[in-house]
PDB file of C-alpha atoms in Angstrom:
ATOM      1  CA  MET A 997      -7.525   2.052  29.242  1.00 46.00           C
ATOM      2  CA  ARG A 998      -9.728  -0.782  30.479  1.00 47.00           C
ATOM      3  CA  LEU A 999     -11.716  -0.786  27.209  1.00 44.00           C
ATOM      4  CA  TYR A1000      -8.489  -0.890  25.195  1.00 47.00           C
ATOM      5  CA  VAL A1001      -7.134  -3.860  27.168  1.00 52.00           C
ATOM      6  CA  ARG A1002     -10.463  -5.642  26.899  1.00 52.00           C
ATOM      7  CA  ALA A1003     -10.577  -5.006  23.142  1.00 49.00           C
ATOM      8  CA  SER A1004      -6.977  -6.214  22.744  1.00 53.00           C
ATOM      9  CA  ALA A1005      -7.705  -9.407  24.669  1.00 55.00           C
ATOM     10  CA  ILE A1006     -10.943 -10.058  22.822  1.00 53.00           C
ATOM     11  CA  SER A1007      -9.309  -9.624  19.403  1.00 56.00           C
ATOM     12  CA  THR A1008      -6.012 -11.374  20.246  1.00 58.00           C
ATOM     13  CA  VAL A1009      -6.836 -14.444  22.369  1.00 58.00           C
ATOM     14  CA  PRO A1010      -9.159 -16.270  19.915  1.00 56.00           C
ATOM     15  CA  ARG A1011      -6.481 -16.029  17.204  1.00 57.00           C
ATOM     16  CA  LEU A1012      -3.849 -17.944  19.143  1.00 59.00           C
ATOM     17  CA  SER A1013      -2.871 -21.150  17.387  1.00 54.00           C
ATOM     18  CA  ALA A1014      -2.276 -24.330  19.350  1.00 57.00           C
ATOM     19  CA  ALA A1015      -2.997 -28.002  18.917  1.00 50.00           C
ATOM     20  CA  ILE A1016      -5.348 -27.687  21.877  1.00 55.00           C
ATOM     21  CA  PRO A1017      -7.224 -24.371  21.681  1.00 52.00           C
ATOM     22  CA  PRO A1018      -6.683 -21.929  24.544  1.00 53.00           C
ATOM     23  CA  ILE A1019      -9.894 -22.828  26.344  1.00 55.00           C
ATOM     24  CA  ALA A1020      -8.674 -22.835  29.924  1.00 53.00           C
ATOM     25  CA  GLU A1021      -6.976 -19.476  30.252  1.00 57.00           C
ATOM     26  CA  ARG A1022      -8.786 -16.574  31.799  1.00 60.00           C
ATOM     27  CA  SER A1023      -7.688 -12.971  32.198  1.00 59.00           C
ATOM     28  CA  ALA A1024      -9.011 -10.174  34.293  1.00 57.00           C
ATOM     29  CA  PRO A1025      -7.858  -6.660  33.385  1.00 54.00           C
ATOM     30  CA  HIS A1026      -7.950  -4.020  36.093  1.00 54.00           C
ATOM     31  CA  SER A1027      -7.244  -0.326  35.706  1.00 53.00           C
ATOM     32  CA  ASP A1028      -6.265   1.950  38.507  1.00 51.00           C
ATOM     33  CA  PRO A1029      -6.858   2.279  41.283  1.00 50.00           C
ATOM     34  CA  PRO A1030      -7.988  -1.368  41.662  1.00 53.00           C
ATOM     35  CA  HIS A1031      -4.615  -2.865  40.747  1.00 56.00           C
ATOM     36  CA  TYR A1032      -3.083  -1.013  43.702  1.00 58.00           C
ATOM     37  CA  LYS A1033      -5.186  -3.219  45.956  1.00 62.00           C
ATOM     38  CA  VAL A1034      -3.184  -6.282  44.948  1.00 61.00           C
ATOM     39  CA  TYR A1035       0.149  -4.736  45.826  1.00 58.00           C
ATOM     40  CA  ASN A1036      -0.985  -2.621  48.778  1.00 60.00           C
ATOM     41  CA  GLY A1037      -2.672  -5.638  50.316  1.00 57.00           C
ATOM     42  CA  TYR A1038       0.412  -7.754  49.919  1.00 55.00           C
ATOM     43  CA  VAL A1039       2.870  -5.147  51.233  1.00 51.00           C
ATOM     44  CA  SER A1040       0.739  -4.277  54.270  1.00 53.00           C
ATOM     45  CA  GLY A1041      -0.124  -7.911  54.979  1.00 51.00           C
ATOM     46  CA  SER A1042       3.431  -9.243  54.963  1.00 49.00           C
ATOM     47  CA  SER A1043       5.760  -9.193  57.928  1.00 46.00           C
ATOM     48  CA  ILE A1044       8.929 -10.469  56.180  1.00 42.00           C
ATOM     49  CA  MET A1045       9.950  -9.495  52.660  1.00 45.00           C
ATOM     50  CA  GLU A1046      13.285  -9.291  50.938  1.00 41.00           C
ATOM     51  CA  SER A1047      14.305  -5.822  49.816  1.00 38.00           C
ATOM     52  CA  LEU A1048      14.296  -6.814  46.137  1.00 43.00           C
ATOM     53  CA  GLU A1049      10.678  -7.982  46.394  1.00 50.00           C
ATOM     54  CA  ILE A1050       9.678  -4.740  48.100  1.00 44.00           C
ATOM     55  CA  LEU A1051      11.310  -2.677  45.332  1.00 42.00           C
ATOM     56  CA  THR A1052       9.646  -4.734  42.611  1.00 51.00           C
ATOM     57  CA  ILE A1053       6.249  -4.421  44.264  1.00 50.00           C
ATOM     58  CA  LEU A1054       6.564  -0.704  44.784  1.00 46.00           C
ATOM     59  CA  TRP A1055       7.628  -0.294  41.151  1.00 51.00           C
ATOM     60  CA  SER A1056       4.536  -2.264  40.145  1.00 55.00           C
ATOM     61  CA  ARG A1057       2.315   0.261  41.875  1.00 55.00           C
ATOM     62  CA  GLU A1058       3.537   2.835  39.363  1.00 59.00           C
ATOM     63  CA  GLY A1059       2.036   0.868  36.521  1.00 65.00           C
ATOM     64  CA  ARG A1060      -1.164   2.222  34.949  1.00 69.00           C
ATOM     65  CA  SER A1061      -3.023  -1.049  35.015  1.00 76.00           C
ATOM     66  CA  LEU A1062      -2.822  -4.762  35.591  1.00 78.00           C
ATOM     67  CA  VAL A1063      -3.968  -7.899  33.799  1.00 81.00           C
ATOM     68  CA  LEU A1064      -4.275 -11.037  35.920  1.00 83.00           C
ATOM     69  CA  PHE A1065      -3.857 -14.364  34.089  1.00 85.00           C
ATOM     70  CA  PHE A1066      -5.534 -17.558  35.316  1.00 86.00           C
ATOM     71  CA  ASP A1067      -6.064 -21.160  34.245  1.00 86.00           C
ATOM     72  CA  ASP A1068      -9.538 -22.551  34.774  1.00 86.00           C
ATOM     73  CA  ARG A1069      -8.775 -25.810  36.561  1.00 89.00           C
ATOM     74  CA  LYS A1070     -12.344 -27.019  36.007  1.00 88.00           C
ATOM     75  CA  VAL A1071     -11.843 -26.838  32.233  1.00 87.00           C
ATOM     76  CA  VAL A1072      -8.485 -28.606  32.439  1.00 88.00           C
ATOM     77  CA  SER A1073      -9.988 -31.320  34.613  1.00 92.00           C
ATOM     78  CA  GLY A1074     -12.859 -31.744  32.145  1.00 91.00           C
ATOM     79  CA  MET A1075     -10.429 -32.111  29.259  1.00 89.00           C
ATOM     80  CA  GLN A1076      -8.441 -34.684  31.260  1.00 93.00           C
ATOM     81  CA  SER A1077     -11.603 -36.703  31.790  1.00 94.00           C
ATOM     82  CA  ALA A1078     -12.724 -36.423  28.182  1.00 93.00           C
ATOM     83  CA  PHE A1079      -9.348 -37.352  26.717  1.00 93.00           C
ATOM     84  CA  ALA A1080      -7.727 -39.704  29.225  1.00 96.00           C
ATOM     85  CA  THR A1081      -4.863 -40.632  26.896  1.00 97.00           C
ATOM     86  CA  TYR A1082      -3.600 -37.039  27.162  1.00 94.00           C
ATOM     87  CA  ALA A1083      -4.643 -36.414  30.782  1.00 95.00           C
ATOM     88  CA  ASP A1084      -1.134 -35.738  32.029  1.00 96.00           C
ATOM     89  CA  LYS A1085      -0.528 -33.260  29.212  1.00 93.00           C
ATOM     90  CA  PHE A1086      -3.483 -30.909  29.700  1.00 91.00           C
ATOM     91  CA  PRO A1087      -1.973 -28.959  32.627  1.00 91.00           C
ATOM     92  CA  ILE A1088       1.146 -28.417  30.513  1.00 91.00           C
ATOM     93  CA  TRP A1089      -0.862 -27.385  27.484  1.00 89.00           C
ATOM     94  CA  ALA A1090      -2.990 -25.035  29.590  1.00 87.00           C
ATOM     95  CA  SER A1091       0.180 -23.403  30.881  1.00 88.00           C
ATOM     96  CA  GLN A1092       1.533 -23.050  27.364  1.00 87.00           C
ATOM     97  CA  SER A1093      -1.744 -21.485  26.152  1.00 85.00           C
ATOM     98  CA  ASP A1094      -1.650 -19.090  29.083  1.00 85.00           C
ATOM     99  CA  ALA A1095       1.924 -18.090  28.173  1.00 88.00           C
ATOM    100  CA  MET A1096       0.831 -17.479  24.568  1.00 86.00           C
ATOM    101  CA  THR A1097      -2.006 -15.285  25.835  1.00 85.00           C
ATOM    102  CA  GLN A1098       0.376 -13.332  28.066  1.00 88.00           C
ATOM    103  CA  TYR A1099       2.774 -12.751  25.202  1.00 89.00           C
ATOM    104  CA  ALA A1100       0.029 -11.782  22.737  1.00 87.00           C
ATOM    105  CA  ILE A1101      -1.413  -9.215  25.109  1.00 85.00           C
ATOM    106  CA  TRP A1102       2.061  -7.907  25.937  1.00 88.00           C
ATOM    107  CA  VAL A1103       2.789  -7.414  22.197  1.00 88.00           C
ATOM    108  CA  ALA A1104      -0.602  -5.729  21.659  1.00 86.00           C
ATOM    109  CA  LEU A1105       0.149  -3.302  24.509  1.00 85.00           C
ATOM    110  CA  GLN A1106       3.665  -2.668  23.255  1.00 87.00           C
ATOM    111  CA  ALA A1107       2.302  -1.872  19.780  1.00 87.00           C
ATOM    112  CA  GLU A1108       0.371   0.952  21.433  1.00 84.00           C
ATOM    113  CA  GLY A1109       3.525   2.361  23.056  1.00 86.00           C
ATOM    114  CA  LEU A1110       2.928   0.875  26.492  1.00 84.00           C
ATOM    115  CA  GLY A1111       5.566  -0.826  28.613  1.00 85.00           C
ATOM    116  CA  ALA A1112       4.881  -3.993  30.554  1.00 84.00           C
ATOM    117  CA  ASN A1113       6.372  -6.136  33.302  1.00 83.00           C
ATOM    118  CA  LEU A1114       5.252  -9.768  33.758  1.00 87.00           C
ATOM    119  CA  GLN A1115       5.310 -10.863  37.382  1.00 84.00           C
ATOM    120  CA  HIS A1116       4.656 -14.020  39.335  1.00 85.00           C
ATOM    121  CA  TYR A1117       3.557 -13.388  42.919  1.00 79.00           C
ATOM    122  CA  SER A1118       1.487 -16.543  43.220  1.00 79.00           C
ATOM    123  CA  PRO A1119       0.762 -17.979  45.723  1.00 82.00           C
ATOM    124  CA  LEU A1120       1.641 -14.903  47.817  1.00 79.00           C
ATOM    125  CA  ILE A1121      -1.288 -12.827  46.543  1.00 81.00           C
ATOM    126  CA  ASP A1122      -3.791 -15.536  45.492  1.00 85.00           C
ATOM    127  CA  SER A1123      -6.176 -15.230  48.420  1.00 85.00           C
ATOM    128  CA  LYS A1124      -6.097 -11.412  48.328  1.00 81.00           C
ATOM    129  CA  VAL A1125      -6.885 -11.382  44.569  1.00 81.00           C
ATOM    130  CA  ALA A1126      -9.608 -14.029  44.907  1.00 85.00           C
ATOM    131  CA  SER A1127     -11.402 -12.219  47.711  1.00 83.00           C
ATOM    132  CA  GLU A1128     -10.966  -8.726  46.288  1.00 78.00           C
ATOM    133  CA  TRP A1129     -12.489  -9.476  42.877  1.00 79.00           C
ATOM    134  CA  ASN A1130     -14.603 -12.553  43.682  1.00 84.00           C
ATOM    135  CA  ILE A1131     -12.496 -14.800  41.422  1.00 86.00           C
ATOM    136  CA  PRO A1132     -14.045 -18.266  40.907  1.00 89.00           C
ATOM    137  CA  ALA A1133     -12.449 -20.969  43.058  1.00 92.00           C
ATOM    138  CA  ASP A1134     -11.532 -23.014  39.978  1.00 91.00           C
ATOM    139  CA  TRP A1135      -9.380 -20.217  38.549  1.00 88.00           C
ATOM    140  CA  GLU A1136      -5.683 -20.560  39.343  1.00 89.00           C
ATOM    141  CA  LEU A1137      -3.624 -17.349  39.238  1.00 88.00           C
ATOM    142  CA  ASN A1138      -0.547 -17.725  37.061  1.00 88.00           C
ATOM    143  CA  ALA A1139       0.851 -14.269  36.379  1.00 88.00           C
ATOM    144  CA  GLN A1140       0.288 -10.558  36.659  1.00 85.00           C
ATOM    145  CA  LEU A1141       1.086  -8.184  33.791  1.00 84.00           C
ATOM    146  CA  VAL A1142       1.614  -4.621  35.012  1.00 81.00           C
ATOM    147  CA  PHE A1143       1.642  -2.055  32.251  1.00 81.00           C
ATOM    148  CA  GLY A1144       1.696   1.673  31.686  1.00 80.00           C
ATOM    149  CA  THR A1145       3.618   4.430  29.994  1.00 81.00           C
ATOM    150  CA  PRO A1146       7.352   3.589  30.004  1.00 81.00           C
ATOM    151  CA  VAL A1147       9.451   5.936  32.121  1.00 76.00           C
ATOM    152  CA  ALA A1148      12.787   4.540  30.926  1.00 76.00           C
ATOM    153  CA  GLU A1149      14.212   2.090  28.407  1.00 79.00           C
ATOM    154  CA  ALA A1150      14.350  -1.526  29.494  1.00 76.00           C
ATOM    155  CA  GLY A1151      17.666  -2.495  31.110  1.00 80.00           C
ATOM    156  CA  GLU A1152      20.289  -4.595  29.383  1.00 87.00           C
ATOM    157  CA  LYS A1153      19.970  -8.348  29.670  1.00 85.00           C
ATOM    158  CA  THR A1154      22.590 -10.968  29.129  1.00 90.00           C
ATOM    159  CA  PHE A1155      21.795 -14.228  27.397  1.00 88.00           C
ATOM    160  CA  LYS A1156      23.503 -17.470  26.612  1.00 91.00           C
ATOM    161  CA  PRO A1157      24.535 -17.632  22.975  1.00 91.00           C
ATOM    162  CA  ILE A1158      21.554 -18.324  20.725  1.00 90.00           C
ATOM    163  CA  GLU A1159      23.372 -21.365  19.321  1.00 89.00           C
ATOM    164  CA  ASP A1160      23.170 -22.953  22.794  1.00 90.00           C
ATOM    165  CA  ARG A1161      19.430 -22.301  23.100  1.00 90.00           C
ATOM    166  CA  PHE A1162      18.010 -22.722  19.622  1.00 88.00           C
ATOM    167  CA  LYS A1163      18.768 -25.532  17.211  1.00 87.00           C
ATOM    168  CA  VAL A1164      17.743 -25.857  13.556  1.00 87.00           C
ATOM    169  CA  TYR A1165      17.967 -29.289  11.987  1.00 90.00           C
ATOM    170  CA  GLY A1166      17.746 -30.201   8.337  1.00 86.00           C
ATOM    171  CA  ALA A1167      18.333 -26.694   7.008  1.00 64.00           C
TER     172      ALA A1167
END
């Protein structure tokens, strides 16, 4: 599984298209049992948690593996210094590139019949993740993608009408 995720990331990430190339995002795939350490450490280290959070975390433990997504703040800072005119935009662009990476890897996993759940437990788990896997201090954790073999269909979601969220002009 780890080799597949690594191969998917290596073949997918460089192909992402953006005005500013995705140079600041970093990902760290983990296969079990290491991904349990993130959730076990958080559950056992917390004194107060809402029941919904507990259920979500316990569900996450059932995933087969985990990909952690980071932005490299050192790279973003370097781009801000090199291109001062756009300095305030680089954190936004880094976040957008990271989102594209998350989506591309999700789609690659889904194409192989795997299910995924994107989660955001930062900053709750940041120090645990950093110490457990010796993550560089400049890497900022953005999201965690838990994936594995689906055990059920995804639940129904409700959305605002597409006409309220997506506009096409000049067509």
